[in-house]
Short mmCIF file of C-alpha atoms in Angstrom, two decimals:
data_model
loop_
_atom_site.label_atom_id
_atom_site.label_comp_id
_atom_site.label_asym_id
_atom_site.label_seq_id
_atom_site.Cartn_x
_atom_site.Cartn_y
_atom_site.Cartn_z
CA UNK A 237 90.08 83.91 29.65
CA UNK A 238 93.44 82.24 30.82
CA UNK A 239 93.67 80.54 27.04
CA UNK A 240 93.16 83.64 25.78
CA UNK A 241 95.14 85.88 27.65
CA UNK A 242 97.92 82.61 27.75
CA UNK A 243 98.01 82.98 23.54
CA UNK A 244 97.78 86.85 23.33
CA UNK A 245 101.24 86.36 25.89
CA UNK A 246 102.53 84.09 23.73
CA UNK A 247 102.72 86.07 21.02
CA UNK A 248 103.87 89.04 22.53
CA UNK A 249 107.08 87.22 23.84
CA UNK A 250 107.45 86.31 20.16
CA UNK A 251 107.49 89.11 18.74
CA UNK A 252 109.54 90.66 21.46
CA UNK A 253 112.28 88.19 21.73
CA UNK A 254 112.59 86.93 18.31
CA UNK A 255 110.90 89.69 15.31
CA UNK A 256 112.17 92.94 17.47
CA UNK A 257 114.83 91.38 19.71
CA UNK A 258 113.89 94.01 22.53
CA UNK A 259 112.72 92.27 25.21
CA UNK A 260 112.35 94.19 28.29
CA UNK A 261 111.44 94.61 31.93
CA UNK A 262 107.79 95.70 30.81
CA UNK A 263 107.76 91.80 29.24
CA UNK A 264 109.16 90.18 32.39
CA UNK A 265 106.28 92.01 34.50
CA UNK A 266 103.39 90.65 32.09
CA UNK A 267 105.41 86.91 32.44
CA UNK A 268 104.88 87.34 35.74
CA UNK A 269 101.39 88.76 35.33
CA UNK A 270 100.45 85.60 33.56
CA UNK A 271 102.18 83.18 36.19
CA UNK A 272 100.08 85.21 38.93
CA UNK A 273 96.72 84.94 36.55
CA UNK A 274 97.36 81.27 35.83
CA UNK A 275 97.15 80.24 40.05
CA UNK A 276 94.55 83.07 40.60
CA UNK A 277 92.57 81.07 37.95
CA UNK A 278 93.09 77.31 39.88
CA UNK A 279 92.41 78.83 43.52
CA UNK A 280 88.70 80.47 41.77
CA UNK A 281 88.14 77.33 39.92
CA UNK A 282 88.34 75.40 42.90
CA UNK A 283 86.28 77.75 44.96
CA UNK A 284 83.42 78.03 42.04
CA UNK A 285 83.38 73.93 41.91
CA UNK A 286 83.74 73.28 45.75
CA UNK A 287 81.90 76.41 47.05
CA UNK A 288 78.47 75.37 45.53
CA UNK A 289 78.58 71.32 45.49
CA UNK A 290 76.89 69.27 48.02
CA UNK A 291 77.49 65.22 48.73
CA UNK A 292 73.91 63.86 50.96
CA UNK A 293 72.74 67.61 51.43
CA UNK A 294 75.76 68.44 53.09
CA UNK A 295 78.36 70.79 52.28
CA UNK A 296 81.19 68.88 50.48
CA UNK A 297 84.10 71.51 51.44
CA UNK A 298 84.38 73.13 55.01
CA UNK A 299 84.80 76.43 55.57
CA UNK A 300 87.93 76.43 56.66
CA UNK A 301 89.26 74.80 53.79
CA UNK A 302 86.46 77.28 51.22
CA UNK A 303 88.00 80.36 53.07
CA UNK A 304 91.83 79.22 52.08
CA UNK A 305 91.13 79.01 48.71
CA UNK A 306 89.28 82.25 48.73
CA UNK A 307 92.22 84.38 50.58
CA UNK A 308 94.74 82.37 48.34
CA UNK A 309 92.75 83.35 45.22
CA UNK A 310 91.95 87.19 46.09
CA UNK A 311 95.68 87.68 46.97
CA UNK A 312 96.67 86.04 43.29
CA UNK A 313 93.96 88.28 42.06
CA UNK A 314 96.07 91.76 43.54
CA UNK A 315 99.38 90.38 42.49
CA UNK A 316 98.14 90.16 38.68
CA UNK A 317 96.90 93.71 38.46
CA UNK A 318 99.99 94.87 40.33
CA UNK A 319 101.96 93.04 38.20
CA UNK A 320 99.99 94.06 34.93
CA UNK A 321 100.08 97.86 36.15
CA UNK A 322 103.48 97.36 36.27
CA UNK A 323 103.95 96.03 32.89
CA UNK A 324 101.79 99.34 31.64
CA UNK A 325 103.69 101.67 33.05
CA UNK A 326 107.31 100.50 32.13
CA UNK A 327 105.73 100.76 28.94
CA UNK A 328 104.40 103.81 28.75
CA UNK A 329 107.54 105.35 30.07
CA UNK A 330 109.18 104.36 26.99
CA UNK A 331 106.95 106.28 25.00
CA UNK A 332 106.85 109.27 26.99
CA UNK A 333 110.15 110.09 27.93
CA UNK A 334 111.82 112.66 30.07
CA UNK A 335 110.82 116.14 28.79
CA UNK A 336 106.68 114.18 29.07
CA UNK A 337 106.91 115.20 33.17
CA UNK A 338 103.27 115.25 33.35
CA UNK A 339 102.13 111.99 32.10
CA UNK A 340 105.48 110.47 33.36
CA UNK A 341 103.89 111.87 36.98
CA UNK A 342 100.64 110.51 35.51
CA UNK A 343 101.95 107.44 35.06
CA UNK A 344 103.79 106.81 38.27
CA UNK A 345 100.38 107.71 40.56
CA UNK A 346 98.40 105.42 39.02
CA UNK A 347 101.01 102.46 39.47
CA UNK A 348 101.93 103.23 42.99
CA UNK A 349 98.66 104.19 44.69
CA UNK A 350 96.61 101.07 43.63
CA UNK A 351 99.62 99.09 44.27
CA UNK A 352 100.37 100.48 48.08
CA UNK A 353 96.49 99.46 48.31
CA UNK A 354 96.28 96.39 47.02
CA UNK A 355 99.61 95.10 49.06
CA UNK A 356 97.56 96.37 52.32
CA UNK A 357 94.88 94.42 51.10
CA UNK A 358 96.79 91.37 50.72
CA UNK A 359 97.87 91.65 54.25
CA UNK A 360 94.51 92.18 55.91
CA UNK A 361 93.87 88.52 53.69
CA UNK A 362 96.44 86.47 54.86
CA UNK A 363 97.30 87.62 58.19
CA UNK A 364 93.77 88.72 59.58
CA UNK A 365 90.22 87.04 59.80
CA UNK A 366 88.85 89.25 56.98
CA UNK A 367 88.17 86.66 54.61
CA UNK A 368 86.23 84.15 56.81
CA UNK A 369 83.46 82.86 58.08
CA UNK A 370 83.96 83.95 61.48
CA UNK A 371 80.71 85.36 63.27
CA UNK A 372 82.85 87.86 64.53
CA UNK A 373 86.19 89.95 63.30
CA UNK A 374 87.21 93.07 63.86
CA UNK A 375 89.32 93.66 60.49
CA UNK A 376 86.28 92.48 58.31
CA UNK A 377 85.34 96.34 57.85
CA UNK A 378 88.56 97.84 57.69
CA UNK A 379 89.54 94.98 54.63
CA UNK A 380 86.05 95.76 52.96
CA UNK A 381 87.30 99.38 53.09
CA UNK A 382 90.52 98.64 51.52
CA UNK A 383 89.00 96.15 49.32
CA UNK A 384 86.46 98.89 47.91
CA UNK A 385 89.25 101.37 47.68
CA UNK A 386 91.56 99.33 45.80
CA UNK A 387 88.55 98.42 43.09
CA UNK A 388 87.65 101.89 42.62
CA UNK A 389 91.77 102.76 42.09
CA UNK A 390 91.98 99.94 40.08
CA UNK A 391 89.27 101.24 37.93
CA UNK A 392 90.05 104.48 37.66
CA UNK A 393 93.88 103.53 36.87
CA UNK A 394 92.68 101.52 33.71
CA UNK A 395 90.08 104.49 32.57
CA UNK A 396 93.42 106.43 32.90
CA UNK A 397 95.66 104.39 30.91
CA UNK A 398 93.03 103.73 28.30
CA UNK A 399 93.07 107.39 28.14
CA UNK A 400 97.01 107.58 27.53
CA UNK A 401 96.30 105.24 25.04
CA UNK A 402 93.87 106.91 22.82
CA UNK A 403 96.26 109.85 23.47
CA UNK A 404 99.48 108.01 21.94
CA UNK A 405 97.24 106.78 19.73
CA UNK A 406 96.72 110.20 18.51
CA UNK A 407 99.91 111.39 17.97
CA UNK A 408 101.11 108.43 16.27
CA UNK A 409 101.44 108.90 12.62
CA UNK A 410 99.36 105.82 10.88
CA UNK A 411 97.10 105.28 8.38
CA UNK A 412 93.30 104.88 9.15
CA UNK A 413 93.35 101.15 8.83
CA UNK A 414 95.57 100.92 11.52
CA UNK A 415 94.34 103.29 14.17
CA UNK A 416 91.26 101.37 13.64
CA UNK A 417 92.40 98.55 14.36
CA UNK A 418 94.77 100.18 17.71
CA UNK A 419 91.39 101.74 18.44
CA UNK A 420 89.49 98.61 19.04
CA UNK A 421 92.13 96.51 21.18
CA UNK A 422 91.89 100.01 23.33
CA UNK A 423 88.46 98.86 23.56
CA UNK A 424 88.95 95.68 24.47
CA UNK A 425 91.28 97.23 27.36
CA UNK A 426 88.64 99.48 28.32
CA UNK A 427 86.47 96.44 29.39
CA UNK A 428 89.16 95.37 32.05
CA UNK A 429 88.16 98.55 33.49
CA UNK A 430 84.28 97.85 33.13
CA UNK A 431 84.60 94.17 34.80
CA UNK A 432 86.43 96.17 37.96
CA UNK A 433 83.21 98.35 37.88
CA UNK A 434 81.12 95.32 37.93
CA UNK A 435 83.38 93.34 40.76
CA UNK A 436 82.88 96.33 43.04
CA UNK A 437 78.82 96.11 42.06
CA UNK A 438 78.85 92.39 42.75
CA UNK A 439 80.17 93.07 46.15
CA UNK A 440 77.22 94.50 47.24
CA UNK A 441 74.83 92.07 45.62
CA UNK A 442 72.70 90.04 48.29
CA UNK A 443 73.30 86.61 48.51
CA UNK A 444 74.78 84.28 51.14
CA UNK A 445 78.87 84.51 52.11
CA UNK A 446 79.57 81.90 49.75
CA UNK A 447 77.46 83.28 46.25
CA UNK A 448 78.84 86.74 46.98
CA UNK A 449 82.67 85.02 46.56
CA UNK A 450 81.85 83.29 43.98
CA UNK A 451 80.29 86.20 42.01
CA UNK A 452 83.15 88.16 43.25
CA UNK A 453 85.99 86.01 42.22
CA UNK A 454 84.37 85.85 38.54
CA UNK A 455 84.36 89.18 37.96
CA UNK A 456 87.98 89.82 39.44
CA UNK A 457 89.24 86.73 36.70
CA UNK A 458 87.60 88.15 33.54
CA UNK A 459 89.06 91.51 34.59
CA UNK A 460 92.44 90.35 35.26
CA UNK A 461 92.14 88.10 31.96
CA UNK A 462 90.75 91.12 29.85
CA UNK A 463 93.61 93.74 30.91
CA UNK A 464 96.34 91.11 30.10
CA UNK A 465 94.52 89.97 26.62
CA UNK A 466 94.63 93.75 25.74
CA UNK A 467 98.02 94.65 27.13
CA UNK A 468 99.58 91.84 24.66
CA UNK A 469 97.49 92.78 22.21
CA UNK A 470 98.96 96.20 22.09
CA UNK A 471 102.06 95.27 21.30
CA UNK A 472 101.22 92.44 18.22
CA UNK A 473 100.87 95.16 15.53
CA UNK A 474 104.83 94.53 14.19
CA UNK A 475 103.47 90.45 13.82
CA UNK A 476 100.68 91.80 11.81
CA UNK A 477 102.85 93.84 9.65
CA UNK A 478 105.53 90.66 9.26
CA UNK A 479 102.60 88.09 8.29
CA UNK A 480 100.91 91.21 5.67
CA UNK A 481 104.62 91.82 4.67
CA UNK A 482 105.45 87.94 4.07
CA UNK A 483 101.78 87.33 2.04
CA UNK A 484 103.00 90.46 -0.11
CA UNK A 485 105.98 88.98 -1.06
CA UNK A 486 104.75 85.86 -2.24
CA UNK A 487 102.53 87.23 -4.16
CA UNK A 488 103.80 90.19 -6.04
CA UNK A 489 108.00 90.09 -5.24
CA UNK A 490 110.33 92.72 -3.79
CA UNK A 491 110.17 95.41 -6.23
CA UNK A 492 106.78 96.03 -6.26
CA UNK A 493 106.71 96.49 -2.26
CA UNK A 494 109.23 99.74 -1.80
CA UNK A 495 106.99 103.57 -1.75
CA UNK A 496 109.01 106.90 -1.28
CA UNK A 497 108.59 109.04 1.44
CA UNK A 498 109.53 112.76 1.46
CA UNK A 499 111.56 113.44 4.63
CA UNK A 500 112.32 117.13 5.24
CA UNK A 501 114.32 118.93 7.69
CA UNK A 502 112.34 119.17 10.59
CA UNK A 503 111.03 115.22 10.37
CA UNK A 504 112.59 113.00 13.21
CA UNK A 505 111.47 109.52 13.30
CA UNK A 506 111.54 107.29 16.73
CA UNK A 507 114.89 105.55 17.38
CA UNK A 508 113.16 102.78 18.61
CA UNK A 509 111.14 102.17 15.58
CA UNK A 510 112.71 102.75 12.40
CA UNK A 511 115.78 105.10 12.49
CA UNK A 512 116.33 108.72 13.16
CA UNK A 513 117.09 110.92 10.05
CA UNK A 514 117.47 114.87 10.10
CA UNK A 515 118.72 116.56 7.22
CA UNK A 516 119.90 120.43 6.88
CA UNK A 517 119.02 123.18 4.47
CA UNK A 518 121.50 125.08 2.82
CA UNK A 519 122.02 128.47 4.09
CA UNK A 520 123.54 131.50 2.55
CA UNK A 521 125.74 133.13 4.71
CA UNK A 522 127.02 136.17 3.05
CA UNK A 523 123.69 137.75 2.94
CA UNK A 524 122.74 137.19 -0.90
CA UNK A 525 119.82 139.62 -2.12
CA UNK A 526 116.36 137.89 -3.10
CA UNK A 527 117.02 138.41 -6.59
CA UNK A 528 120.25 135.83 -6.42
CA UNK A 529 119.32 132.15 -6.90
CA UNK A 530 119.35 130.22 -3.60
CA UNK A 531 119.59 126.75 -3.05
CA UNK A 532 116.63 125.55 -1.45
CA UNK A 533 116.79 123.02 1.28
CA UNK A 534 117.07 119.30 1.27
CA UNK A 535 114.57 116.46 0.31
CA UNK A 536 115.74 113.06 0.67
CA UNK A 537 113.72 110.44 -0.39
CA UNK A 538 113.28 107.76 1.43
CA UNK A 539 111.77 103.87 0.88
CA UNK A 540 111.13 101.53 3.48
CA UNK A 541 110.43 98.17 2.36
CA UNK A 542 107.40 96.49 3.32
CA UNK A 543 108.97 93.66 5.60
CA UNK A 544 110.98 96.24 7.76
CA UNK A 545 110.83 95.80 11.42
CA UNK A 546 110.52 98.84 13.89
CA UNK A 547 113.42 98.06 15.73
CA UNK A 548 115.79 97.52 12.39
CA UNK A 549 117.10 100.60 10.83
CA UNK A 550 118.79 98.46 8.45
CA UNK A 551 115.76 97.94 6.21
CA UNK A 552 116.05 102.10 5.02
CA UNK A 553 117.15 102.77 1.89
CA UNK A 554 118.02 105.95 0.64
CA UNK A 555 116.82 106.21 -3.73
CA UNK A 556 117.41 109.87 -4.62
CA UNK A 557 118.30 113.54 -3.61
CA UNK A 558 116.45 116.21 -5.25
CA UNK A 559 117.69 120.36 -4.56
CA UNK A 560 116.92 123.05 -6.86
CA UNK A 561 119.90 122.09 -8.97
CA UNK A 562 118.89 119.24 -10.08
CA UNK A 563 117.91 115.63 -9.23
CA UNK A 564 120.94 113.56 -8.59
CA UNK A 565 120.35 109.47 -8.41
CA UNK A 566 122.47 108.57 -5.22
CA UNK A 567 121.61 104.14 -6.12
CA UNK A 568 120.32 102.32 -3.21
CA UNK A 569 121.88 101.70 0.07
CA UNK A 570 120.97 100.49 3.51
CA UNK A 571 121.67 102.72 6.48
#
């Protein structure tokens, strides 16, 4: 999972930085994700190889030195989905923006509450004797409380999300192919939420101290792999487009590539994606009777080449403008 998710984050700061030149704080938060998931992965590796091995019969790591690596690794665990819940929701906010108040309230309840218990749960790791082998502690229940809590938040927070995402995913205006294709990386997100499900099942598995970590800490690394994978993933389609854009033009040219597009009055496209364009019918002010010729509104049509990026409103060109008197060629310009 960390090559994975370490390629899938790859790209996305590629095609952030240098195809859409927006990089932003939701891309910082999955760097940091990543950094998080990268020593979560070391501190698990080491406790899957040590935990289990044996030199003579007898136990080749202590338990002092087992237990460090586990609190280490669980606490790099809770920073990555903090981090990654992070990441989702700056994103999300700049889809829905300030007149979406519910799933902007949505949005900030299911950052904040499995972050405020995941941070508790971090302290009950480092400072307390939760995650030992002591015979005796009295914070071991109250961190398998929070522990449990903050998997089933977890959980439900990415069943949430998935669902805003099937919901933008809805509203987006894309051809089949394409919500297809959205549809199964929501899938794949979906599973992030399914290994949580399966962490919190593992934790009651029987087993000695040292199997149930181990189980434990596998589950919590394929979920924390699988959220980032899909996360990145999300945001890739504008490097699809660009390589089906660039294998077009090589094989057919330019000319062939540009389609019209009837844009009316009431048709706003996203600033953020290809440019905004609003055009007015003509009115008649004085009142004219039916019988008297009016001019009927506006259609501009409009070609986007098939190399445009969403964030370049350059790549528009504007071909004719048709009105009930007549059809007037306007030439080709960029906006």
């Amino acid at each position: 999972m960390l090559i994975i998710s370490t390629v899938a984050g790859a790209l996305r700061i590629y095609v952030r930085s240098r195809l859409l030149k927006t990089f932003g704080w939701d891309d910082w938060a999955m760097v940091l994700a990543q950094f998080f998931f990268l020593l979560c992965t070391i501190f698990l590796f080491l406790v899957n190889t040590w935990g289990t091995s044996t030199y003579n019969g007898i136990q080749a790591v202590d338990y002092d030195t087992f237990s460090w690596m586990a609190r280490w690794g669980y606490g790099m665990y809770i920073l990555t989905v903090i981090a990654i819940k992070v990441s989702l929701s700056l994103f999300m906010f700049r889809i829905f923006g300030p007149h979406h108040i519910r799933e902007r309230v949505l949005i900030h309840i299911l950052t904040i509450v499995p972050a405020a218990i995941g941070l508790t749960a971090l302290v009950l790791v480092n400072a307390t004797c939760a995650v030992t082998f002591a015979p005796v502690c009295a914070w071991r229940r109250t961190f398998n409380y929070t522990s449990l809590s903050f998997s089933f938040a977890n959980s439900l927070a990415d069943i949430a999300f998935a669902s805003l995402s099937f919901l933008i995913l809805w509203r987006m205006t894309m051809t089949r192919a394409a919500k297809i294709s959205a549809s199964v990386l929501f899938l794949i997100g979906s599973f992030g939420g399914l290994a949580s499900v399966l962490r919190v099942a593992a934790y009651f598995q029987p087993g000695s101290d040292v199997l149930q970590q181990i189980r434990y800490s596998t589950w919590s690394m394929i979920e924390a792999g699988t959220c980032i994978t899909a996360v990145c993933l999300f945001t890739l389609r504008p490097l699809f487009r660009h390589c089906t854009c660039f294998g077009s033009r090589m094989g057919t040219g330019w000319s062939s590539q540009a389609k019209l597009y009837p844009y009316r009055a009431s048709t706003i496209l996203n600033k953020g994606h290809v440019a905004e364009l609003q055009t007015h019918g003509l009115t008649d002010k004085a009142g004219s009777r039916a019988s008297e010729v009016k001019e009927p509104e506006v259609v501009v049509l409009v070609a986007e080449r098939m190399d445009s990026r969403f964030s370049r409103a350059s790549r528009m060109e504007v071909y004719t403008l048709e009105s009930g008197l007549g059809t007037r060629d306007m030439g080709t310009r960029e906006v």
